[in-house]
Amino acid sequence: MNKILIIEDEININNLIKESLELSGYTCISAFSGTEGVLRLESDEYDLIILDLMLPGLHGSEVLERGKELTSAPFIILSAVDTLDSKIDLLTLGADDYITKPFDINELRARVMVQLRKKNQVSKTFVHKKMVMNGALRTVTVEDKELNLTAHEYKILELMLKNKSKIFTKQEIYQYAWDDYYIGEDKTINVHISNIRQKIKKITEEEYIDTIWGVGFRITKS
């Protein structure tokens, strides 16, 4: 089930979008300020973000800019501004679609469907330095040499490569890679991270996973 984040400060509009999309079978989470929107992007994963521009806290354009560093999910912008320059600026920042207020809820729902279809059709390929993850083939190469990864090791790298700027706790990694509740007692994550590092080290001395002590792990910065 696709999960959608709605960042819109007008409660009535937020509720309208949420109720309409939930009737279509989507899971929707609401945020009512730019700051709250970024916090939600930092703490969870979404398949699509609907983002208003005029927000308290952080402006929508700032949320978009920061959000593109946190997720590969598409962004649909809502705005009362209908100028060509505004649309060009937002598309340059990484917006995937743009709809002006007032809007027809059926049109928005159709645009959501289009973006999710495009997202699901695109092979998930992620590139970081000399590492390439090919989602269609489920392979990871470093310097054109394939890593012989287990299913859990692949999922750990997938999570980090999809969200390059985010630090993941052991709980988040475990729940994503094992799809199970993390009890927090064993050394499973440390062992798997170590194994991934050893496999990379056979190819290059360059580091690809950072340990953030007391917090968790993330992909190294470029």
PDB file of C-alpha atoms in Angstrom, residues 152 156 159 169-183 186 188-189:
ATOM      1  CA  HIS A 152      19.576  -8.868   4.190  1.00  0.00           C
ATOM      2  CA  ILE A 156      20.461  -2.683   4.265  1.00  0.00           C
ATOM      3  CA  LEU A 159      17.666   1.531   2.595  1.00  0.00           C
ATOM      4  CA  THR A 169      19.072   3.451  13.881  1.00  0.00           C
ATOM      5  CA  LYS A 170      19.548  -0.291  14.319  1.00  0.00           C
ATOM      6  CA  GLN A 171      15.815  -0.582  14.878  1.00  0.00           C
ATOM      7  CA  GLU A 172      14.998   1.124  11.571  1.00  0.00           C
ATOM      8  CA  ILE A 173      17.520  -1.018   9.673  1.00  0.00           C
ATOM      9  CA  TYR A 174      16.274  -4.235  11.239  1.00  0.00           C
ATOM     10  CA  GLN A 175      12.616  -3.461  10.603  1.00  0.00           C
ATOM     11  CA  TYR A 176      13.332  -2.622   6.947  1.00  0.00           C
ATOM     12  CA  ALA A 177      15.672  -5.503   6.144  1.00  0.00           C
ATOM     13  CA  TRP A 178      13.954  -8.213   8.176  1.00  0.00           C
ATOM     14  CA  ASP A 179      10.404  -6.807   8.149  1.00  0.00           C
ATOM     15  CA  ASP A 180      10.161  -7.712  11.825  1.00  0.00           C
ATOM     16  CA  TYR A 181      10.203  -6.121  15.265  1.00  0.00           C
ATOM     17  CA  TYR A 182      13.677  -5.290  16.609  1.00  0.00           C
ATOM     18  CA  ILE A 183      14.269  -6.434  20.195  1.00  0.00           C
ATOM     19  CA  ASP A 186      21.597  -8.969  19.598  1.00  0.00           C
ATOM     20  CA  THR A 188      22.758  -8.745  14.116  1.00  0.00           C
ATOM     21  CA  ILE A 189      23.025  -5.278  12.546  1.00  0.00           C
TER      22      ILE A 189
END
